[in-house]
CSV table of C-alpha atoms (C1' of nucleotides) in Angstrom, one decimal:
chain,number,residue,atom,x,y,z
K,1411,UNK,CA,26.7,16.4,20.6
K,1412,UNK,CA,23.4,17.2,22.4
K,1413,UNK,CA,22.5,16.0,25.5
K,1414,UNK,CA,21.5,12.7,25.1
K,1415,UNK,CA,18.9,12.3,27.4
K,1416,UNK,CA,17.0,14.7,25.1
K,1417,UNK,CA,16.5,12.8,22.2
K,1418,UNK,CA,13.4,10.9,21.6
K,1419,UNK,CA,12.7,7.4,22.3
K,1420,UNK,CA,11.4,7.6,18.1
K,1421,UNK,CA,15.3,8.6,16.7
K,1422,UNK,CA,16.6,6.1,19.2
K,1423,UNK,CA,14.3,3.4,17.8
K,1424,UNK,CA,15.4,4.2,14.3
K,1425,UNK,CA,19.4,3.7,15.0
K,1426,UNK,CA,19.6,-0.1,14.5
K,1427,UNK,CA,17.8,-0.1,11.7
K,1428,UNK,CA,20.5,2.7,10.4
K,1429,UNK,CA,22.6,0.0,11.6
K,1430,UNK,CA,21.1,-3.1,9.9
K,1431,UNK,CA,21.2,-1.3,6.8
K,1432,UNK,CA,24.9,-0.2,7.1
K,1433,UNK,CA,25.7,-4.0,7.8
K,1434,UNK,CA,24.6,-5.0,4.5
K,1435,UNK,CA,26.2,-2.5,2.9
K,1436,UNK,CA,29.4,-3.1,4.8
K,1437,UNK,CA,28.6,-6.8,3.9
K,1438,UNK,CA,28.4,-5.9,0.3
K,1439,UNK,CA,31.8,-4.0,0.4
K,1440,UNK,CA,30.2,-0.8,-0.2
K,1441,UNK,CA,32.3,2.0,1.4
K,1442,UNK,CA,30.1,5.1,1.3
K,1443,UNK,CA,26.9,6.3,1.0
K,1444,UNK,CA,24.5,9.4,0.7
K,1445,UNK,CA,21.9,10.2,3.5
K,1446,UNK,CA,19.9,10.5,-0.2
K,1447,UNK,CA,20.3,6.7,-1.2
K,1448,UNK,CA,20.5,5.8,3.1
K,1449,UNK,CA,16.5,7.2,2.2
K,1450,UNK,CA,16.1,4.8,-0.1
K,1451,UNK,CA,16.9,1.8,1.7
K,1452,UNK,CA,15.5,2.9,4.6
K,1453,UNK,CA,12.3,4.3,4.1
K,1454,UNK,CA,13.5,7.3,6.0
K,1455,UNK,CA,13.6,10.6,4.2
K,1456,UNK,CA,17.2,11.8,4.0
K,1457,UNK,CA,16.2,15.0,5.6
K,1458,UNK,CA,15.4,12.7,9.2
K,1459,UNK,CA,18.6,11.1,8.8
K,1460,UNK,CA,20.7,13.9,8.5
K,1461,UNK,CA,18.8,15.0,11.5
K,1462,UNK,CA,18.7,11.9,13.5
K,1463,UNK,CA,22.6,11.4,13.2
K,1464,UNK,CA,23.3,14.6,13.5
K,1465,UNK,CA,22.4,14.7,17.3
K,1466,UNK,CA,25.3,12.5,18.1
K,1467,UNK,CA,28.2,14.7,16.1
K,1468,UNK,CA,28.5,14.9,12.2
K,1469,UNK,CA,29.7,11.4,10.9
K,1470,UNK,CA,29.5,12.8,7.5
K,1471,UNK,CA,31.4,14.8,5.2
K,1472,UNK,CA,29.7,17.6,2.7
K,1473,UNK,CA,30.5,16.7,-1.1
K,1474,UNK,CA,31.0,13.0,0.1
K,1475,UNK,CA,28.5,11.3,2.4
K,1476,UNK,CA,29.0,9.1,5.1
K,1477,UNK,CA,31.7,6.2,5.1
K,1478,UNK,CA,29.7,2.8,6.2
K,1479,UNK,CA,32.2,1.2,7.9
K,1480,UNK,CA,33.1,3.8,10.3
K,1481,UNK,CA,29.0,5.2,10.5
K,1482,UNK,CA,28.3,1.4,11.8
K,1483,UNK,CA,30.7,1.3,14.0
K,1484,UNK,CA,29.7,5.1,15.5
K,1485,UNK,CA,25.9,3.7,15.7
K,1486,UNK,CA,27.0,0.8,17.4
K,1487,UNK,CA,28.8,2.4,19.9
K,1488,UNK,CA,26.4,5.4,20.4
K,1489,UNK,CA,24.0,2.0,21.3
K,1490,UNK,CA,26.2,0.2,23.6
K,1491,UNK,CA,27.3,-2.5,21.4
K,1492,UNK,CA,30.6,-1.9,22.2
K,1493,UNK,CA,30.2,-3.6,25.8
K,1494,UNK,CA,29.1,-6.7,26.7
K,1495,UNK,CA,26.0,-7.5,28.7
K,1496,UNK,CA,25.4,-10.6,30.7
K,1497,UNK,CA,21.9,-11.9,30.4
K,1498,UNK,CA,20.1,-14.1,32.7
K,1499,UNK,CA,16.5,-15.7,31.6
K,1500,UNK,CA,13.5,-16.5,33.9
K,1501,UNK,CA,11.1,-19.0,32.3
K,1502,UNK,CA,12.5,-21.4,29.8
K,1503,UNK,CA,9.7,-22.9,27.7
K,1504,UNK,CA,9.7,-22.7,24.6
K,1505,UNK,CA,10.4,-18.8,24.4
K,1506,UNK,CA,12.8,-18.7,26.4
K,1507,UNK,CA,14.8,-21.3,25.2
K,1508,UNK,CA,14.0,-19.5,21.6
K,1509,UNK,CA,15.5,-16.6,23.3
K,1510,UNK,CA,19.0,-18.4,24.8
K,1511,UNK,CA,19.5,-19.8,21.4
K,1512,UNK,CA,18.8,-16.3,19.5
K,1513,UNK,CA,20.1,-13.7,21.5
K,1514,UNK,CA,23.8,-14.6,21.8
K,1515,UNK,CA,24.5,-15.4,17.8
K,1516,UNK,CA,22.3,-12.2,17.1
K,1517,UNK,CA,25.1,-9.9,19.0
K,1518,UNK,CA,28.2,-11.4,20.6
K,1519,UNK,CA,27.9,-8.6,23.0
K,1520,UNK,CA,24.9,-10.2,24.6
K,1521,UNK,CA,25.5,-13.8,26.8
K,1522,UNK,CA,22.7,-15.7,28.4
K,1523,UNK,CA,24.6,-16.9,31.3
K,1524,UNK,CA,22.3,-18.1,33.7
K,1525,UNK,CA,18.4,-19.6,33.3
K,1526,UNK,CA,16.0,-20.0,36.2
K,1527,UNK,CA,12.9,-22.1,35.8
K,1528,UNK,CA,10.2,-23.4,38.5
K,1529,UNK,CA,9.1,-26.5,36.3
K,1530,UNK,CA,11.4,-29.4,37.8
K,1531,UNK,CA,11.0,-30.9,34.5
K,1532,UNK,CA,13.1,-28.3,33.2
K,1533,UNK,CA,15.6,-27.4,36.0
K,1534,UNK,CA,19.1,-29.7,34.9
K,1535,UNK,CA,18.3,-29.3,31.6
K,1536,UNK,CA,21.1,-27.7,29.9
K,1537,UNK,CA,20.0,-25.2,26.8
K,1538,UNK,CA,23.1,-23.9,24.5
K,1539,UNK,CA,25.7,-24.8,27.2
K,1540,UNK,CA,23.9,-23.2,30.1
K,1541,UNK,CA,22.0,-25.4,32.8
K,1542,UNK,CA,18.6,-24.2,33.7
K,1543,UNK,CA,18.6,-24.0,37.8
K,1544,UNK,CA,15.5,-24.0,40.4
K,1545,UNK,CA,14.0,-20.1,40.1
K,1546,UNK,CA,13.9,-20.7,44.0
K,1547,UNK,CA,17.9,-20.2,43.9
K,1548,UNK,CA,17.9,-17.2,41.4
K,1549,UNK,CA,18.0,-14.7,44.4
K,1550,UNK,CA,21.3,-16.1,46.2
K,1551,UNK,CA,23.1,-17.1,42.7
K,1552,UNK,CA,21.8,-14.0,41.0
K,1553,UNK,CA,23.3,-11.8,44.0
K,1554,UNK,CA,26.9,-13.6,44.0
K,1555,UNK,CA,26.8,-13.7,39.9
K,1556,UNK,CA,25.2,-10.6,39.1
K,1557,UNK,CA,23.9,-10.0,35.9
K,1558,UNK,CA,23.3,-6.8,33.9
K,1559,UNK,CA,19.7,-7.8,32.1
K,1560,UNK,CA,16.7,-9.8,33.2
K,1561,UNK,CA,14.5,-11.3,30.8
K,1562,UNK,CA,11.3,-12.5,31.7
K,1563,UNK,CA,9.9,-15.4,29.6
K,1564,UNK,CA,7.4,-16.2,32.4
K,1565,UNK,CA,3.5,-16.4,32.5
K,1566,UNK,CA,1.2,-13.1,32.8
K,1567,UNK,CA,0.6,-14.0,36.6
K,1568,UNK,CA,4.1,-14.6,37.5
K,1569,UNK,CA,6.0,-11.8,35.7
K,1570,UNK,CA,6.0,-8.9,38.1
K,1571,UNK,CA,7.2,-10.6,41.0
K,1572,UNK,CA,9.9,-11.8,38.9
K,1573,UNK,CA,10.9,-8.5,37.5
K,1574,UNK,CA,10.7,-7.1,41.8
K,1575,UNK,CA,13.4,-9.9,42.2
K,1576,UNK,CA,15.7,-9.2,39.3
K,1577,UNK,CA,15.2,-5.6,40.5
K,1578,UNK,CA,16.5,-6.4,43.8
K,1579,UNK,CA,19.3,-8.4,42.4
K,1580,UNK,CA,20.8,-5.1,40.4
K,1581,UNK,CA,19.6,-5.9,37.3
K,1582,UNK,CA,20.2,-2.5,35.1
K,1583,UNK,CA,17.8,-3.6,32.5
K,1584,UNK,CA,14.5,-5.9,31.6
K,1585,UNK,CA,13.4,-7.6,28.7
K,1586,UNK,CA,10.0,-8.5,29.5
K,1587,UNK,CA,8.1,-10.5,27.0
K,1588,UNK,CA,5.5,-11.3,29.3
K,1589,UNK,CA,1.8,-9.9,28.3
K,1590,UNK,CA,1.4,-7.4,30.8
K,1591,UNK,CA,3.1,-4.5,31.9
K,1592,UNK,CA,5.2,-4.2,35.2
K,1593,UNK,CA,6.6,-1.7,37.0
K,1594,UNK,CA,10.5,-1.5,38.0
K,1595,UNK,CA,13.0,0.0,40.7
K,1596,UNK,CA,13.6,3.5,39.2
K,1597,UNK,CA,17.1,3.5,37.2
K,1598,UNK,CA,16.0,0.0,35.9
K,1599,UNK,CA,15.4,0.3,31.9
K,1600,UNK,CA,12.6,-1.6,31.2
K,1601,UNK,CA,11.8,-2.9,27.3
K,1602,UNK,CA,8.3,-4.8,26.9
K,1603,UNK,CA,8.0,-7.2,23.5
K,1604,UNK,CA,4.4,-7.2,23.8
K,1605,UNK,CA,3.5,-10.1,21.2
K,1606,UNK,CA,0.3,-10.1,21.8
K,1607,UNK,CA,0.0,-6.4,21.2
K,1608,UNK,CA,1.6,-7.1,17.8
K,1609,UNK,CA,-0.4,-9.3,16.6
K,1610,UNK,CA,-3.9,-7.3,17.3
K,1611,UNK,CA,-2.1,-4.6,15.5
K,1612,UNK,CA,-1.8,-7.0,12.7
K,1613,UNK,CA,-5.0,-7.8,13.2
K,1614,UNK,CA,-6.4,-4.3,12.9
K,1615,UNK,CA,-4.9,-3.3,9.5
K,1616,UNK,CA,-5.6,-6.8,7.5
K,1617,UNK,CA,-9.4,-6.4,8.8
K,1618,UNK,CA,-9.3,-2.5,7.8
K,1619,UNK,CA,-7.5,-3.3,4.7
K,1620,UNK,CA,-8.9,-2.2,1.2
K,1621,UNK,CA,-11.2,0.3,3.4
M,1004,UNK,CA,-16.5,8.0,13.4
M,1005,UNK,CA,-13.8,9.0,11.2
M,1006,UNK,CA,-12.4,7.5,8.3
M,1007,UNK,CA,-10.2,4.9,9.6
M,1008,UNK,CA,-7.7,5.2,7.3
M,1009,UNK,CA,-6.8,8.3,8.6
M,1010,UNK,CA,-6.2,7.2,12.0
M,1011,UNK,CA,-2.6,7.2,12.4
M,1012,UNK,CA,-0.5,4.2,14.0
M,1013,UNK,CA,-0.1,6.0,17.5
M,1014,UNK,CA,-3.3,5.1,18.0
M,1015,UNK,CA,-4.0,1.8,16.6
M,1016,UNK,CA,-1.0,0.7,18.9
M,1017,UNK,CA,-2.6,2.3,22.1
M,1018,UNK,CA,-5.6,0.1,21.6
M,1019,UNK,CA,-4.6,-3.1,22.6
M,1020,UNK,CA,-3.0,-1.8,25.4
M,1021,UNK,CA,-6.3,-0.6,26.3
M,1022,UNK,CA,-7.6,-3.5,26.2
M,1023,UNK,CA,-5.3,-5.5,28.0
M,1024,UNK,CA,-6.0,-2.6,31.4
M,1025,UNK,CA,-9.8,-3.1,30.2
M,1026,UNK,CA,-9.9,-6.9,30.7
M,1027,UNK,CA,-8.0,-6.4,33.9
M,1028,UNK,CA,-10.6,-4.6,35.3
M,1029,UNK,CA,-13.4,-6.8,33.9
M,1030,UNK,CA,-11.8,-9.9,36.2
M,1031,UNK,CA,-11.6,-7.9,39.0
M,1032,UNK,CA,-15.6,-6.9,38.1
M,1033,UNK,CA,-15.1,-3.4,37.9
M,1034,UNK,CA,-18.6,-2.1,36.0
M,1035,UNK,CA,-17.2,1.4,35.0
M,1036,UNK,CA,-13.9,3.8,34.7
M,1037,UNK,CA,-13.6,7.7,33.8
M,1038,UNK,CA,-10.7,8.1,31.5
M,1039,UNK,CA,-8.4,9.8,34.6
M,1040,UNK,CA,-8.6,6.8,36.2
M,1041,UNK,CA,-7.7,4.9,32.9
M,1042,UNK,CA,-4.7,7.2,32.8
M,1043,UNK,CA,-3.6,6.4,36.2
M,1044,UNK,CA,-3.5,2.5,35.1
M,1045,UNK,CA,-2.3,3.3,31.3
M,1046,UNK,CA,0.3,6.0,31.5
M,1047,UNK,CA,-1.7,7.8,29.0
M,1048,UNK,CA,-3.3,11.1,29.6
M,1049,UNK,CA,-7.1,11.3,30.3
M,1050,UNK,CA,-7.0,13.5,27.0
M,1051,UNK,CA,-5.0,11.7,25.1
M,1052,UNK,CA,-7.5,8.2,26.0
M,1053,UNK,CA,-10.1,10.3,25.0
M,1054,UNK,CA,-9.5,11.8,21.9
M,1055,UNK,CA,-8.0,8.1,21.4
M,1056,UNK,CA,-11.4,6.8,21.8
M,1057,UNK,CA,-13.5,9.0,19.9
M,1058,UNK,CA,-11.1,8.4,16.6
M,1059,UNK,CA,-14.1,5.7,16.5
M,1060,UNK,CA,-17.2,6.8,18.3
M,1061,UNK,CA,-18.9,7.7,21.4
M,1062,UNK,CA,-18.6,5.1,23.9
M,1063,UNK,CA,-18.6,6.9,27.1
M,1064,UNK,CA,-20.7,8.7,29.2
M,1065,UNK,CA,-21.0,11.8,30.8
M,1066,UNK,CA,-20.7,12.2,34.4
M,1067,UNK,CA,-20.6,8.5,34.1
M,1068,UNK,CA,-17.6,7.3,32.1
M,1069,UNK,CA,-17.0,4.3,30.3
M,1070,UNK,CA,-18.5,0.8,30.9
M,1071,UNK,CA,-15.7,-1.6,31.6
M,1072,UNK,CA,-16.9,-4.5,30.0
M,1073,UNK,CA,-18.8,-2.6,27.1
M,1074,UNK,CA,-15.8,-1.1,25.7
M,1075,UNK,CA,-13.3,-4.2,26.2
M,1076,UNK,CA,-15.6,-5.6,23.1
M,1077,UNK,CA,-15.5,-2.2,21.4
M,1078,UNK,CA,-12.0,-2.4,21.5
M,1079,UNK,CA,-12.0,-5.8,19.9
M,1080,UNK,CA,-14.6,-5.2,17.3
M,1081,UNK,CA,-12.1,-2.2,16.5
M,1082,UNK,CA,-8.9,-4.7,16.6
M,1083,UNK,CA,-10.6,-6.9,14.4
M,1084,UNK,CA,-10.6,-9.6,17.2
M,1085,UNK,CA,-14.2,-10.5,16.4
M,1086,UNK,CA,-12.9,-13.0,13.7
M,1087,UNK,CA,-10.9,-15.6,13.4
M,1088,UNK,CA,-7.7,-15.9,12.1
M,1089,UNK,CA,-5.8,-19.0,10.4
M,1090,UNK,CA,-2.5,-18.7,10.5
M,1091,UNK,CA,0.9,-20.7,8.8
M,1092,UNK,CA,4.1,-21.2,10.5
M,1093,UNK,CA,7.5,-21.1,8.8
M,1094,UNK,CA,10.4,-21.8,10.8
M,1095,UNK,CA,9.7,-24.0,13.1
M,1096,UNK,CA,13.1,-24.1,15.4
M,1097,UNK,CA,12.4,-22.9,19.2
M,1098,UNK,CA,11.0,-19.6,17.7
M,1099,UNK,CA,8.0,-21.1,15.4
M,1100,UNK,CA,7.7,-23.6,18.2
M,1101,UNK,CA,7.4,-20.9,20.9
M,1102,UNK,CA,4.9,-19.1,18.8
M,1103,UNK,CA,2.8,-22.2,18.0
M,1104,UNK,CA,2.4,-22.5,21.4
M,1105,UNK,CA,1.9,-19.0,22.5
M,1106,UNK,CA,-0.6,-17.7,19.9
M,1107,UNK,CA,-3.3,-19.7,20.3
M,1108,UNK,CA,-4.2,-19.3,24.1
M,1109,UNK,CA,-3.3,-15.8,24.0
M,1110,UNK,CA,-6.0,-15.3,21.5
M,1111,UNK,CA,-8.9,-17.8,20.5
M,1112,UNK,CA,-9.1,-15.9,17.3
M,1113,UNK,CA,-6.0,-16.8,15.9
M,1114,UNK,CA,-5.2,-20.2,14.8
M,1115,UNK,CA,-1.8,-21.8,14.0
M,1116,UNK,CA,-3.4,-24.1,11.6
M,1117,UNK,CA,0.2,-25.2,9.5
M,1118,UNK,CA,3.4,-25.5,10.3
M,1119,UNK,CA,6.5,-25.5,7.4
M,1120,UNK,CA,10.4,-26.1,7.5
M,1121,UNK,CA,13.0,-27.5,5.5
M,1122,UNK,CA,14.7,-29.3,8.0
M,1123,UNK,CA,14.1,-32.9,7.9
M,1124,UNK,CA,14.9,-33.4,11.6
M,1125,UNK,CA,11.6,-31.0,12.4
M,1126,UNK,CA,9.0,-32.3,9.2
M,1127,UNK,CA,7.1,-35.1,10.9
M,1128,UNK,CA,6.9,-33.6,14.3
M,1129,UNK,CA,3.6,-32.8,15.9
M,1130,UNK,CA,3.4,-28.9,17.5
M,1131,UNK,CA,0.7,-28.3,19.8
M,1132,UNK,CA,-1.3,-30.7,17.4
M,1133,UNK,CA,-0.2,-29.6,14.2
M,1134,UNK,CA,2.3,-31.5,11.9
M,1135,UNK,CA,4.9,-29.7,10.4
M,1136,UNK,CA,5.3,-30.1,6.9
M,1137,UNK,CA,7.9,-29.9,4.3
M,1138,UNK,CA,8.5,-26.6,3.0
M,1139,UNK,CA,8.6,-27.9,-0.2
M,1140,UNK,CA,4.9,-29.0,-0.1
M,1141,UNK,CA,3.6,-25.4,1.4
M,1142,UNK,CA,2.7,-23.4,-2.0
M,1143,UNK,CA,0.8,-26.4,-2.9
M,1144,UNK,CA,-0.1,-26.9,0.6
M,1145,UNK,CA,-1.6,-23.2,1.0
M,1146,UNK,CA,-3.4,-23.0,-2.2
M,1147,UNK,CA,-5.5,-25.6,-1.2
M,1148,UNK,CA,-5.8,-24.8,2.4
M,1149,UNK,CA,-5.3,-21.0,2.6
M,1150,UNK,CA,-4.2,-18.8,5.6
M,1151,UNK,CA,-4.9,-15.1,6.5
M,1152,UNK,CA,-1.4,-14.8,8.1
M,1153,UNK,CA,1.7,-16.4,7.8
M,1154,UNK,CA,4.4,-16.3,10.1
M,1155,UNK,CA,8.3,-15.9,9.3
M,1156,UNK,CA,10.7,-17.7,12.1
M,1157,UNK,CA,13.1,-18.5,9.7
M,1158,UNK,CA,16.4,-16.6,9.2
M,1159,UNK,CA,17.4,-14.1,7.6
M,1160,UNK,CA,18.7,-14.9,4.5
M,1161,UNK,CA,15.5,-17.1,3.8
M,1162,UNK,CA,12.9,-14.4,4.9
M,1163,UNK,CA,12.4,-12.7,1.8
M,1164,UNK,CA,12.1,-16.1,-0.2
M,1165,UNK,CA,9.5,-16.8,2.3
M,1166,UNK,CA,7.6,-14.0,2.1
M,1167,UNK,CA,7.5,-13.8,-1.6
M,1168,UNK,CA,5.5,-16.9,-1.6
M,1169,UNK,CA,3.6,-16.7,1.3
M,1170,UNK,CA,2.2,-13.7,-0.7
M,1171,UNK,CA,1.8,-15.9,-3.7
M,1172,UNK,CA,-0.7,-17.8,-1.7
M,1173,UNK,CA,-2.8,-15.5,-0.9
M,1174,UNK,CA,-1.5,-14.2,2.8
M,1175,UNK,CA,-3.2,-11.3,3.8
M,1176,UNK,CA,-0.8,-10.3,6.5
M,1177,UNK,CA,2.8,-11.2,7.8
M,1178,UNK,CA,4.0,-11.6,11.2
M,1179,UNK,CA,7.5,-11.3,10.1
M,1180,UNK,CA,10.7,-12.4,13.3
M,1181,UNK,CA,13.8,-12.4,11.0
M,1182,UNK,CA,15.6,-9.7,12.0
M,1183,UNK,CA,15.8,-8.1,8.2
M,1184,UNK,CA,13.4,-6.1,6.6
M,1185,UNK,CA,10.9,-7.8,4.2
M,1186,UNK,CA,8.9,-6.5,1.0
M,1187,UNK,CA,5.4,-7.5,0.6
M,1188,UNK,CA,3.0,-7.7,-2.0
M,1189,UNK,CA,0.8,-4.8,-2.1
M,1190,UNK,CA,-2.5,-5.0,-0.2
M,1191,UNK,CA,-0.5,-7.5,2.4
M,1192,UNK,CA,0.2,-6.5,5.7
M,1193,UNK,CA,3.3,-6.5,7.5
M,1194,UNK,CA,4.4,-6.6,11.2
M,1195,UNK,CA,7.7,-6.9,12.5
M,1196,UNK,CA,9.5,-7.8,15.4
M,1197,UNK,CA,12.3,-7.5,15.6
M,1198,UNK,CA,14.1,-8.9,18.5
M,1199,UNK,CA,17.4,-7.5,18.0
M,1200,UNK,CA,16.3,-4.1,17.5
M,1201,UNK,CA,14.4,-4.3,20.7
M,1202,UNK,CA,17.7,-5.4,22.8
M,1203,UNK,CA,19.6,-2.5,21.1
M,1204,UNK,CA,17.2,0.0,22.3
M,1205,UNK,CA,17.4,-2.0,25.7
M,1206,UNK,CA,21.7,-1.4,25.7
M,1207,UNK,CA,21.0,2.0,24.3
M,1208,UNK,CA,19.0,2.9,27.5
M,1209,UNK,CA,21.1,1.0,29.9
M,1210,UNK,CA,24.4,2.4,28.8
M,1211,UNK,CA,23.0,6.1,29.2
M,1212,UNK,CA,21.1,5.6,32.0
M,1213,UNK,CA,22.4,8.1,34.8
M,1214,UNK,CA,23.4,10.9,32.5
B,26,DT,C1',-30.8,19.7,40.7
B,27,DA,C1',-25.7,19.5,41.4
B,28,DG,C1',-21.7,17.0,40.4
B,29,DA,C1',-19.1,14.4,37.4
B,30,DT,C1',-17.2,13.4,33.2
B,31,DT,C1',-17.5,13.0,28.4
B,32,DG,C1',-16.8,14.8,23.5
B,33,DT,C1',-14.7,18.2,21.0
B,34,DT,C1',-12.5,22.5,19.9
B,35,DA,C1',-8.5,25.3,20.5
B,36,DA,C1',-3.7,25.8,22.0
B,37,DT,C1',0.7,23.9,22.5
B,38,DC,C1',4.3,21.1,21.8
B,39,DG,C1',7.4,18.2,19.4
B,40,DA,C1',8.8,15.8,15.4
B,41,DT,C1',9.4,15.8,10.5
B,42,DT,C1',10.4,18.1,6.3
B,43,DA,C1',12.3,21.7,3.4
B,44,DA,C1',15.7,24.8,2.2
B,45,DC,C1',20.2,26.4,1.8
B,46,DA,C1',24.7,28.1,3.3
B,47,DA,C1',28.9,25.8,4.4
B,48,DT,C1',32.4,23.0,2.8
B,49,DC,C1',34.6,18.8,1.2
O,1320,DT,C1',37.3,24.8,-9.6
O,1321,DA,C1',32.6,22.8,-10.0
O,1322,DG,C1',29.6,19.4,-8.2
O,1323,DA,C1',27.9,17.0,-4.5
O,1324,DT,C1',26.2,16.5,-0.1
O,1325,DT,C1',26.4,17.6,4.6
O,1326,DG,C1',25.0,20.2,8.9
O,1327,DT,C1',21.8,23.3,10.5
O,1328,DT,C1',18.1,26.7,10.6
O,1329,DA,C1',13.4,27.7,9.5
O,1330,DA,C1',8.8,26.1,8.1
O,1331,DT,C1',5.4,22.8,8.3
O,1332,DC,C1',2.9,19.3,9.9
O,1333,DG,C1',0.8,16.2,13.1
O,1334,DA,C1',0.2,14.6,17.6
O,1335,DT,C1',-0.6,15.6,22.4
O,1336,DT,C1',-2.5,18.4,25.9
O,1337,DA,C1',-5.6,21.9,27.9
O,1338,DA,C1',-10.0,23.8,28.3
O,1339,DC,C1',-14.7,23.9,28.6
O,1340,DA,C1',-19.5,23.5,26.9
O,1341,DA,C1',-22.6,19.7,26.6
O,1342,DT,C1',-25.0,16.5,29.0
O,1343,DC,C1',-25.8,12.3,31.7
DNA sequence: TAGATTGTTAATCGATTAACAATC
DNA sequence: TAGATTGTTAATCGATTAACAATC
């Protein structure tokens, strides 16, 4: 195996959609499968997924192909899948409620366990077994019950203080879906969902469409 | 400027990013930027926001750079984000509902204008003014009162369905959240988050981090 | 005018694809 | 064994960076 942190961000971006393909398959009891007809269902030419796969170890076997139950497991683990990450959310409208109800029965591996929110109208309120508490408490409760990723669900205005918190509180990781970007504590992993980014994108290729 | 369908996605993706540094600076009433100093607030190289820039014309200046609030619009005419945008729902748990919320003052442009799920519970409701219908009724629905985008929050096993005849009506792109990939009709756009795929590459990165 | 900074060409770098020997 | 398909090296392609003449 290479050394990981040498592989791009791009092959690392394409390994759970490997994976979401080999859980239909799996799903489908199909036991093995070529990097040829992987190409098919992926969109991926077979040539990239020999490649991409082949920076981890060789999962496959000349003459035969790859076996799908063991290659989603090997993808899963080479993700981190096999552990289990505790989640806490800050700001719990609508998205982030969306995200406490999604995230756990996406990946069992993932658990919101905590919510902060500053709207009193929401602190008590108790969202898939988990009560939202007062963001002015996240610090002390976050510090005794640490968690390993922050997700921010907050406002544009808001979202970089919050992240400097969850930073102090040893977070390893952030999910931001706020529309802006922030800067972390180095050694923090920082993912943005930049919706709004998204959808100009969108917007860019329906009005360049049929040009 | 170039032909625009050559432009590869690298690009188009930078843009709103851009723009989002670009409005910054407009509130703060900064009149001008040289691309160094862009690339100080982007992450980008000067170079790189340059040749970026001139995919689609000339809009700096030497020994000047670029005017702030001149190519914010430029941007946007680029993006598309000149029009307006109707778009359909479908899904409407905490997902659709987050969206329906979220879309609209992000982006004048872009209008939830229907809202669609088969869950009696939901149909009735009213979502940031809109009433959600019965799926049932959205073909019939749509062809009368089309959309330029529709919007998939369902799950996964329905997404395709969906799709399919949100392409039958005449979509002209899909903002597609089911974590499964989709088929669209030709000449119909499609953008997908996916969530889970995101918090992958999020354990990916924290489980490696420090090697 | 002198200084600054763009627009654009050329050089480099990295990612993707092609090819094929190894081998199941 | 013969056929299939990987793992891996080499070739190609495209994207990023560097450099600098043009010019405001």
């Amino acid at each position: 195996m290479k050394d990981t942190s040498k592989i791009s961000t791009a092959v690392i971006r394409r390994l759970p959609r490997y994976r979401r393909i080999l859980k239909e398959l799996k799903d489908k009891d199909i036991e093995r499968i070529s990097s040829n007809e992987l190409s098919k269902l992926t969109g991926f030419t077979a040539s990239q997924i020999r490649q991409d796969l082949n920076n981890f170890g060789g999962f496959g076997q000349q003459g035969y192909g790859y076996n799908v139950d063991s290659l989603y497991n090997q993808i899963g683990s080479i993700l981190g899948l096999d552990k289990e990450y505790k989640m806490a959310i800050v700001g719990c409208g609508n998205l982030g409620q969306a995200i406490a109800n999604y995230a756990s029965y996406y990946r069992a591996g993932f658990k919101v366990v905590s919510m902060f929110d500053v709207n009193p109208k929401l602190i008590g309120i108790i969202i898939n077994g988990i009560e939202i508490m007062d963001y002015e408490d996240m610090e002390d409760y976050l510090k005794a019950n640490p968690v390993d990723i922050g997700i921010i669900c907050t406002n544009k205005s808001s979202a970089q203080e919050v992240a400097t918190k969850l930073c102090d509180c040893g977070v390893k990781g952030i999910w931001n879906f706020a529309p802006t970007d922030i800067v972390v504590k180095e050694n923090v992993v920082l993912e943005n969902v930049h919706l709004s980014d998204s959808l100009n994108t969108l917007a860019y290729y329906i009005s360049n469409s049929g040009k």
